[in-house]
PDB file of C-alpha atoms in Angstrom:
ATOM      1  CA  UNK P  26     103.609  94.811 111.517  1.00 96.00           C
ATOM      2  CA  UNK P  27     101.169  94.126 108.270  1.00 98.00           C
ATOM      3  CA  UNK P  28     101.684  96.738 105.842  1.00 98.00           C
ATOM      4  CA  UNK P  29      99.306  97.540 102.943  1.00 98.00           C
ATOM      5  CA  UNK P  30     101.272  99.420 100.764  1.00 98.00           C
ATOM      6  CA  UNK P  31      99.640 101.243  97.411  1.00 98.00           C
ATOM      7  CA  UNK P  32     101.293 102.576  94.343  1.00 96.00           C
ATOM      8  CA  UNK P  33     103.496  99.058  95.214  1.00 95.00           C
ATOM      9  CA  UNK P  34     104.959  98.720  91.437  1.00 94.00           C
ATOM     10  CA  UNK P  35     106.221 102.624  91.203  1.00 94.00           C
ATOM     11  CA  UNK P  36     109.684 103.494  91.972  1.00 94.00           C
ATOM     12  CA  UNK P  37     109.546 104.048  95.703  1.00 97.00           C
ATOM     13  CA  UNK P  38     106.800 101.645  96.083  1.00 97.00           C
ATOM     14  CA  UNK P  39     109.215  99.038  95.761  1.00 96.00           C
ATOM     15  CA  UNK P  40     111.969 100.397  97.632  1.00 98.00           C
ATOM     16  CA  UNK P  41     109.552 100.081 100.102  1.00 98.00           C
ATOM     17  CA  UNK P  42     108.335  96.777  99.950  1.00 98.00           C
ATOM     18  CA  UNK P  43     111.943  95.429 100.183  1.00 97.00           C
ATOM     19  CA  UNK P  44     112.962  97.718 103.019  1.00 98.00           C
ATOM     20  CA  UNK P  45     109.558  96.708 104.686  1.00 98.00           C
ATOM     21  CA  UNK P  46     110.297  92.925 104.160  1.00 98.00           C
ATOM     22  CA  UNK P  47     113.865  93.299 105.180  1.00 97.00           C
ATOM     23  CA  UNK P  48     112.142  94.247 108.571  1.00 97.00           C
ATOM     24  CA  UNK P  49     110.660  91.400 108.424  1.00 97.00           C
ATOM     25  CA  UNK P  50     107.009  93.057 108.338  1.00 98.00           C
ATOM     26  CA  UNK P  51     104.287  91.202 106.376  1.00 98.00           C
ATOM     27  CA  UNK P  52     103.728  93.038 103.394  1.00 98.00           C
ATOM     28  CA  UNK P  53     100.599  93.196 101.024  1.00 98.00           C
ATOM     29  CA  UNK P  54     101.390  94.899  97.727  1.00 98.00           C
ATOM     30  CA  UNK P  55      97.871  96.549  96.020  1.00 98.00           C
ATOM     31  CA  UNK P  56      98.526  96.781  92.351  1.00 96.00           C
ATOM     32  CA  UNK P  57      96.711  97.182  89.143  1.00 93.00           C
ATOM     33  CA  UNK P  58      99.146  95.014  87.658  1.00 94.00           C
ATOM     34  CA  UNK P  59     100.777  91.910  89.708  1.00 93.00           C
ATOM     35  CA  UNK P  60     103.418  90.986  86.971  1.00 91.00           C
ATOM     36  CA  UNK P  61     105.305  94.354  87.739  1.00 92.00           C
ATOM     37  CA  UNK P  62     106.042  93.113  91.232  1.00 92.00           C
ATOM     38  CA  UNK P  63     109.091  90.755  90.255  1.00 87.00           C
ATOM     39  CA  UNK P  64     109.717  90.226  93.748  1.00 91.00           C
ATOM     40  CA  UNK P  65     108.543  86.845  95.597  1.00 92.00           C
ATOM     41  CA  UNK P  66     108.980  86.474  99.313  1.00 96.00           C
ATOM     42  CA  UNK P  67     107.165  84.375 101.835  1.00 97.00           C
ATOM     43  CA  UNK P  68     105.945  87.875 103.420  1.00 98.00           C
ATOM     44  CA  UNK P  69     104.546  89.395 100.665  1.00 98.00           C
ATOM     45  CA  UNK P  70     101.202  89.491  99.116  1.00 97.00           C
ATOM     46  CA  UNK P  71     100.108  90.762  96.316  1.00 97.00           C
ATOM     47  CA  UNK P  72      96.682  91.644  95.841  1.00 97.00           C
ATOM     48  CA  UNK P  73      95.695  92.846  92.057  1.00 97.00           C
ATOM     49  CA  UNK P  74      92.902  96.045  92.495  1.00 97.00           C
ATOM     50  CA  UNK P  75      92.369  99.310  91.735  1.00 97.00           C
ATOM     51  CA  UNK P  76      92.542 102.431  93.254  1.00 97.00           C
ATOM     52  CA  UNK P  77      89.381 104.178  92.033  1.00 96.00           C
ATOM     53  CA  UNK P  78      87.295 101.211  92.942  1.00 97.00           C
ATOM     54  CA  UNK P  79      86.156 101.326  96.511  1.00 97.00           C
ATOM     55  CA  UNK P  80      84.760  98.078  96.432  1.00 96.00           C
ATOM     56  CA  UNK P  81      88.376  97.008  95.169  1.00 95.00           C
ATOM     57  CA  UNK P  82      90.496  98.512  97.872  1.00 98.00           C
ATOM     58  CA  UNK P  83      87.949  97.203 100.725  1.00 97.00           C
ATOM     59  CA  UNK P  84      88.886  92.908 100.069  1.00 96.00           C
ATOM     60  CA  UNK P  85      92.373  94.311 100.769  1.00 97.00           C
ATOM     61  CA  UNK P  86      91.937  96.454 103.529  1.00 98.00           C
ATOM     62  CA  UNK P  87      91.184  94.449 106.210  1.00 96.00           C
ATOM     63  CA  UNK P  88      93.480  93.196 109.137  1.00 97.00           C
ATOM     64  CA  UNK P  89      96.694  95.216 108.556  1.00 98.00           C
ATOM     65  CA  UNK P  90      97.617  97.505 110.960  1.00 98.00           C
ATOM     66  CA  UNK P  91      99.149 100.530 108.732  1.00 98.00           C
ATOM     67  CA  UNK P  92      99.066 101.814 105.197  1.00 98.00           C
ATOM     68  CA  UNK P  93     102.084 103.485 103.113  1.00 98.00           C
ATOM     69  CA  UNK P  94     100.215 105.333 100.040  1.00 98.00           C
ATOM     70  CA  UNK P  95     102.848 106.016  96.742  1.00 98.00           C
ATOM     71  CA  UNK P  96     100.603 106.423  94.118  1.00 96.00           C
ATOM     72  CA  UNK P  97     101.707 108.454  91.232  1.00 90.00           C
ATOM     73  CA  UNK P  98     101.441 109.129  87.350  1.00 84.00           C
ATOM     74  CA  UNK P  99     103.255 110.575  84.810  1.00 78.00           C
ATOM     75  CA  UNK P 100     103.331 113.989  84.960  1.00 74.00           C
ATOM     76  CA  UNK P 101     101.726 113.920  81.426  1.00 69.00           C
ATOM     77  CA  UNK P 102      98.728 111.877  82.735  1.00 74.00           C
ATOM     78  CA  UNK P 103      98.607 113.487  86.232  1.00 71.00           C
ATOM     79  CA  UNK P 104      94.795 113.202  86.192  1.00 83.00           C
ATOM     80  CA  UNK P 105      92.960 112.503  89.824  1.00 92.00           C
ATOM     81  CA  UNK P 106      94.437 109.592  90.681  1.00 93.00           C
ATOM     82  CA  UNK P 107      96.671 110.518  93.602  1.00 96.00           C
ATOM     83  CA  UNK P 108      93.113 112.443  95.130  1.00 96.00           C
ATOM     84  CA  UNK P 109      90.631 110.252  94.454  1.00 97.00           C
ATOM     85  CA  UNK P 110      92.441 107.001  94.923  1.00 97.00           C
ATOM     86  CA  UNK P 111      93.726 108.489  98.286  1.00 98.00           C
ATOM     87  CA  UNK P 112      90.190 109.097  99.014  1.00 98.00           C
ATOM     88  CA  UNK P 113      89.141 105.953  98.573  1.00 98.00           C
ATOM     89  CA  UNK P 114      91.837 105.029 100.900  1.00 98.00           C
ATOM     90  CA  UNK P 115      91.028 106.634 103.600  1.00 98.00           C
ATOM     91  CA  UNK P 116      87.599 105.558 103.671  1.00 98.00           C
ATOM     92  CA  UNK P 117      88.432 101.847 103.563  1.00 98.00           C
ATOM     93  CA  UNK P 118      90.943 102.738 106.445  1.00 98.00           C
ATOM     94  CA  UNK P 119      88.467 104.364 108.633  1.00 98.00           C
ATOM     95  CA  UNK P 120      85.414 101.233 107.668  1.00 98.00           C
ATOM     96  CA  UNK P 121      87.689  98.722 109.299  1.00 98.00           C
ATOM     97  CA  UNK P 122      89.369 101.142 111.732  1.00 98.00           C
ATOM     98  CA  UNK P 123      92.864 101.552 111.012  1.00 98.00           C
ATOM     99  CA  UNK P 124      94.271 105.058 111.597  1.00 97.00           C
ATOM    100  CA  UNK P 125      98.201 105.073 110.503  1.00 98.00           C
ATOM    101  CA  UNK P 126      98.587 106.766 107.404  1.00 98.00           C
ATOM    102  CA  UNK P 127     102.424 107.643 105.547  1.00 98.00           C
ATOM    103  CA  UNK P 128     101.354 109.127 102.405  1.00 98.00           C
ATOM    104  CA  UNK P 129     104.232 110.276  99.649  1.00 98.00           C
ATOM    105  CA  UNK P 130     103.636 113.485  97.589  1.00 98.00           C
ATOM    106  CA  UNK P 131     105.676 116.137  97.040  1.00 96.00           C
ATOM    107  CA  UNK P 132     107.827 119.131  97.672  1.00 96.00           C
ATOM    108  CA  UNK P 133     107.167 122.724  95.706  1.00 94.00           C
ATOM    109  CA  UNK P 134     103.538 123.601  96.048  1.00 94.00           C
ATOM    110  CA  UNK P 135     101.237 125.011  98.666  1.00 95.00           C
ATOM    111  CA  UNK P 136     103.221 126.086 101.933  1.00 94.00           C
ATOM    112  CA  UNK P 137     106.359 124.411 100.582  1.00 94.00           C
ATOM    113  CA  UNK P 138     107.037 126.286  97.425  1.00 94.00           C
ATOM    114  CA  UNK P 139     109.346 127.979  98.297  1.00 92.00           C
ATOM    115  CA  UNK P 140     111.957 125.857  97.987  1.00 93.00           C
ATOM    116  CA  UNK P 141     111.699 126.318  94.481  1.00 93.00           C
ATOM    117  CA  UNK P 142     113.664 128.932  95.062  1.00 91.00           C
ATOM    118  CA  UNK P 143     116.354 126.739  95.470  1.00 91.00           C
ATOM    119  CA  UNK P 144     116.407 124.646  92.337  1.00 93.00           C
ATOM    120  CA  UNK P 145     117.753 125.583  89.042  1.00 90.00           C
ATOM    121  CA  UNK P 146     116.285 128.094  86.555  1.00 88.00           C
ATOM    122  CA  UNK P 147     114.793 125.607  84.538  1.00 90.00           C
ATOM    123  CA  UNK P 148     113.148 123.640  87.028  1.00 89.00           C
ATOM    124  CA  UNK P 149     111.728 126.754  88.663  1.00 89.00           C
ATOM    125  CA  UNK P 150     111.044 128.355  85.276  1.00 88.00           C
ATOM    126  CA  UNK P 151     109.914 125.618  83.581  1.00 89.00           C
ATOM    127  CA  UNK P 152     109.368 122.028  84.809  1.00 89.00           C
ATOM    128  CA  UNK P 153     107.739 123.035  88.186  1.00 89.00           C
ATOM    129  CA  UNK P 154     104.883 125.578  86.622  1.00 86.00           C
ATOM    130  CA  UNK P 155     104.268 124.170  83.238  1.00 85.00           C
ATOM    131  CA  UNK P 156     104.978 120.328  83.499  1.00 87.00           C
ATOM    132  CA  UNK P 157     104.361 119.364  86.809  1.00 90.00           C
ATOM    133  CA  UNK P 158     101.391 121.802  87.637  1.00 91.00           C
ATOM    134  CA  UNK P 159      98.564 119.073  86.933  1.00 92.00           C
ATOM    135  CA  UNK P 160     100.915 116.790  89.362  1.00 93.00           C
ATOM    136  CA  UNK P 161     101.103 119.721  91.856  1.00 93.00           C
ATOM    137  CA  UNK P 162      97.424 120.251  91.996  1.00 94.00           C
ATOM    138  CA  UNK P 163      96.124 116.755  92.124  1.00 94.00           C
ATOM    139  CA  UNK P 164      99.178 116.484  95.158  1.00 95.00           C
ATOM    140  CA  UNK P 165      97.099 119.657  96.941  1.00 96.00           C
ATOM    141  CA  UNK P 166      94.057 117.661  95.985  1.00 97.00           C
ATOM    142  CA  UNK P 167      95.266 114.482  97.916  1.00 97.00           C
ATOM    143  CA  UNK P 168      96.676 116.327 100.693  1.00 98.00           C
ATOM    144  CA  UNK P 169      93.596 118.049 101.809  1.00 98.00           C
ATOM    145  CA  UNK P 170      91.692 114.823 101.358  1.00 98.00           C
ATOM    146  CA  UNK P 171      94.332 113.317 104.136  1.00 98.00           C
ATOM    147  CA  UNK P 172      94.209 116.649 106.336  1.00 98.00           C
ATOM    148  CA  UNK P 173      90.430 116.585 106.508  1.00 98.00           C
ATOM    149  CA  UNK P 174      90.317 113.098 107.598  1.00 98.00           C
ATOM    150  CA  UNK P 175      90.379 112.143 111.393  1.00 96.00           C
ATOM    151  CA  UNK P 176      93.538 109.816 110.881  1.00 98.00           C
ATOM    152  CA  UNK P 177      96.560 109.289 112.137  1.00 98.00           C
ATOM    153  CA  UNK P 178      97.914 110.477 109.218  1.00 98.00           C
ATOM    154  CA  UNK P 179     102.185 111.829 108.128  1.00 98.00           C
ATOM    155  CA  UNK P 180     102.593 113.262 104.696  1.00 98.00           C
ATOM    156  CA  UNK P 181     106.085 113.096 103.276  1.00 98.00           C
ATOM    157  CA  UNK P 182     107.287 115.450 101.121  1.00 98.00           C
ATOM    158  CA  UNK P 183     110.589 114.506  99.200  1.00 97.00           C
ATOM    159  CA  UNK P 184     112.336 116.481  96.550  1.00 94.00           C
ATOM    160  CA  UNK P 185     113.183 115.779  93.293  1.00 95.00           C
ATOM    161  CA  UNK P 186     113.382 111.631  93.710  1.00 96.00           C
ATOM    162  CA  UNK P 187     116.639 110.048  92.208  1.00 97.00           C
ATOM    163  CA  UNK P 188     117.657 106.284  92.021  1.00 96.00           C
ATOM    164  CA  UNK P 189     120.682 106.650  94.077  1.00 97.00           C
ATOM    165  CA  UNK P 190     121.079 104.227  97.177  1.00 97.00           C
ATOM    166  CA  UNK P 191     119.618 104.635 100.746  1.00 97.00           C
ATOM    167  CA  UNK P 192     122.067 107.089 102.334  1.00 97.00           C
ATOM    168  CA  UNK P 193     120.334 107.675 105.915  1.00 96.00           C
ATOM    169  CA  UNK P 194     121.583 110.734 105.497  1.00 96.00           C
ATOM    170  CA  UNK P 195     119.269 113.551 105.086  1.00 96.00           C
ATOM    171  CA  UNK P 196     117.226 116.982 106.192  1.00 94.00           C
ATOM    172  CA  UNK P 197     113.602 116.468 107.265  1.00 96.00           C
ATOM    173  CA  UNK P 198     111.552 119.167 108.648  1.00 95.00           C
ATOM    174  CA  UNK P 199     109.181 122.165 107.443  1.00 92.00           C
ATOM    175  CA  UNK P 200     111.353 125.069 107.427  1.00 92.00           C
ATOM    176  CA  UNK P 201     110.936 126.011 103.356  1.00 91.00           C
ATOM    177  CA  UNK P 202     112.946 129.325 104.544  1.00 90.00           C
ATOM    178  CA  UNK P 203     115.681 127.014 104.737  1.00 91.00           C
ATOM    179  CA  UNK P 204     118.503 128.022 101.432  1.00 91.00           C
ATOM    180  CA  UNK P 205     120.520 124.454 101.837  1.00 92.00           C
ATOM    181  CA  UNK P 206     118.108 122.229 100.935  1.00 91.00           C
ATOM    182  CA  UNK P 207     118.965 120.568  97.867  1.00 94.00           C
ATOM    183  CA  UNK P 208     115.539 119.945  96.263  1.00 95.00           C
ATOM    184  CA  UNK P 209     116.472 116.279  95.899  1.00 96.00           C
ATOM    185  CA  UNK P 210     116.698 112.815  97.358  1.00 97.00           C
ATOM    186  CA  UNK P 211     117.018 109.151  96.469  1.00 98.00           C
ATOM    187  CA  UNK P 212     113.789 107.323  96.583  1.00 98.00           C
ATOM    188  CA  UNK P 213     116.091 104.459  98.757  1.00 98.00           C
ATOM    189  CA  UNK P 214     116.085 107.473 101.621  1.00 98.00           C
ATOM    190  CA  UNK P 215     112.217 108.300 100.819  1.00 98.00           C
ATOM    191  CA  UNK P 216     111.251 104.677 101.506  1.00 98.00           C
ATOM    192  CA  UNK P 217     113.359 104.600 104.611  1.00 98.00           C
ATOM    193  CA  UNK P 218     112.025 107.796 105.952  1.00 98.00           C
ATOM    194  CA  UNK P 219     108.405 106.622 105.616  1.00 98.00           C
ATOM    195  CA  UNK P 220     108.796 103.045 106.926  1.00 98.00           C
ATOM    196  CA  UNK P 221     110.656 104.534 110.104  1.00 97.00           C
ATOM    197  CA  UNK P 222     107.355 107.032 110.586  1.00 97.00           C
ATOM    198  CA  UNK P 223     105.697 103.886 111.368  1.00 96.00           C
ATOM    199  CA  UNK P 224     106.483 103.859 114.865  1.00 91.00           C
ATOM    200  CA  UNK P 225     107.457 107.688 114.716  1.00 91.00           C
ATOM    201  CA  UNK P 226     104.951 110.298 116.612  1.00 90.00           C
ATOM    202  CA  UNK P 227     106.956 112.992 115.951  1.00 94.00           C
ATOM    203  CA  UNK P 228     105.571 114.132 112.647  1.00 97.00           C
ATOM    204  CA  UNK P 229     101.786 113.177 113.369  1.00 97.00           C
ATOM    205  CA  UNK P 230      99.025 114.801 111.463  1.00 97.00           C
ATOM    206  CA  UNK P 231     101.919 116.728 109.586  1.00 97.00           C
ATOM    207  CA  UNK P 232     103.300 117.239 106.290  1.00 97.00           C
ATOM    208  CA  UNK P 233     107.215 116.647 106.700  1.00 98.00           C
ATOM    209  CA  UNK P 234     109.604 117.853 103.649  1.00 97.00           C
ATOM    210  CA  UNK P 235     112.356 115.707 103.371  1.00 97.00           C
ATOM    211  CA  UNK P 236     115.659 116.507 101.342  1.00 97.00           C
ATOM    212  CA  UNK P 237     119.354 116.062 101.425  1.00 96.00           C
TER     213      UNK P 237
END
């Protein structure tokens, strides 16, 4: 398997460029900035771009056989990243004809807000519709870029991301009518979720929440 993976230096990026190169896949990492990598390994390349340069992502694109998209900003700077470099993306997938897309964004927005409903006052009250609402949108933003594509294409929506180890343990799914889910997840069990899509038709052209 050669993996392009994007938004590479982030927290889950990296989770998933180790879990990928445990697997022994080749891995290219796309970053704006190689000397946040701190990880060499005889399967990995790094390959310094950006994301809202077409031109940039195309000398990357070419010859892998699946893409793993975690870009992300602070919720502060939320801007159009996460749409437009998604949409750049996709059309550097689809000029040298690879299809499989994993794409990380979010859970509480859209079809699955409702599981807002199961976080704490302040996160419903507060973080979710004041803080993260530029996040939120530009996540909508880069979802219906994805949708609209003709892709193979699984978006993977975790909760509220925490830095606790891979668990395998976990709900995945689409029922948001669901009262147990937690609303969070470690970003080990994120990166393991999305690298075992791969090879995973089960959640094709969907948008999968995943929580413990």
């Amino acid at each position: 398997m050669k993996l392009l993976i994007f938004g590479a230096t982030g927290g889950t990026g990296r989770l998933v460029i180790r879990q990928a190169l445990d697997k022994s896949f080749n891995v290219t990492a796309f970053v704006r900035d190689p000397g946040k990598v701190n990880l060499s390994h005889p399967l990995l390349k790094i390959v310094k771009g950006d994301v809202l340069q077409q031109h940039s992502i195309d000398t990357a694109m070419e010859g892998h056989d699946a893409v793993i998209c975690c870009l992300g900003a602070p919720a502060t700077k939320a801007g159009l990243l996460r749409s437009e470099g998604t949409k750049n993306i996709i059309s550097s997938m689809q000029k040298f004809g690879i299809s499989r897309l994993i794409c990380q964004t979010s859970l509480g927005y859209d079809d699955s807000e409702k599981v807002l409903n199961y976080t704490p006052f302040v996160f419903r009250k507060i973080i979710a519709p004041f803080l993260l609402k530029k996040t939120f949108e530009d996540h909508s933003r880069q979802e219906s870029k994805i949708k609209e594509s003709d892709l193979n294409w699984t978006i993977v929506r975790p909760g509220t991301m925490t830095n606790s180890p891979v668990t395998g343990k976990y709900k995945h799914g689409y029922n948001y009518n669901d009262s147990t889910w937690k609303v969070k997840i470690s970003r080990a069990d994120v990166a393991q979720f999305m690298l075992a899509q791969l090879n995973n038709t089960g959640y094709n052209k969907m948008a999968v929440g995943i929580s413990y």
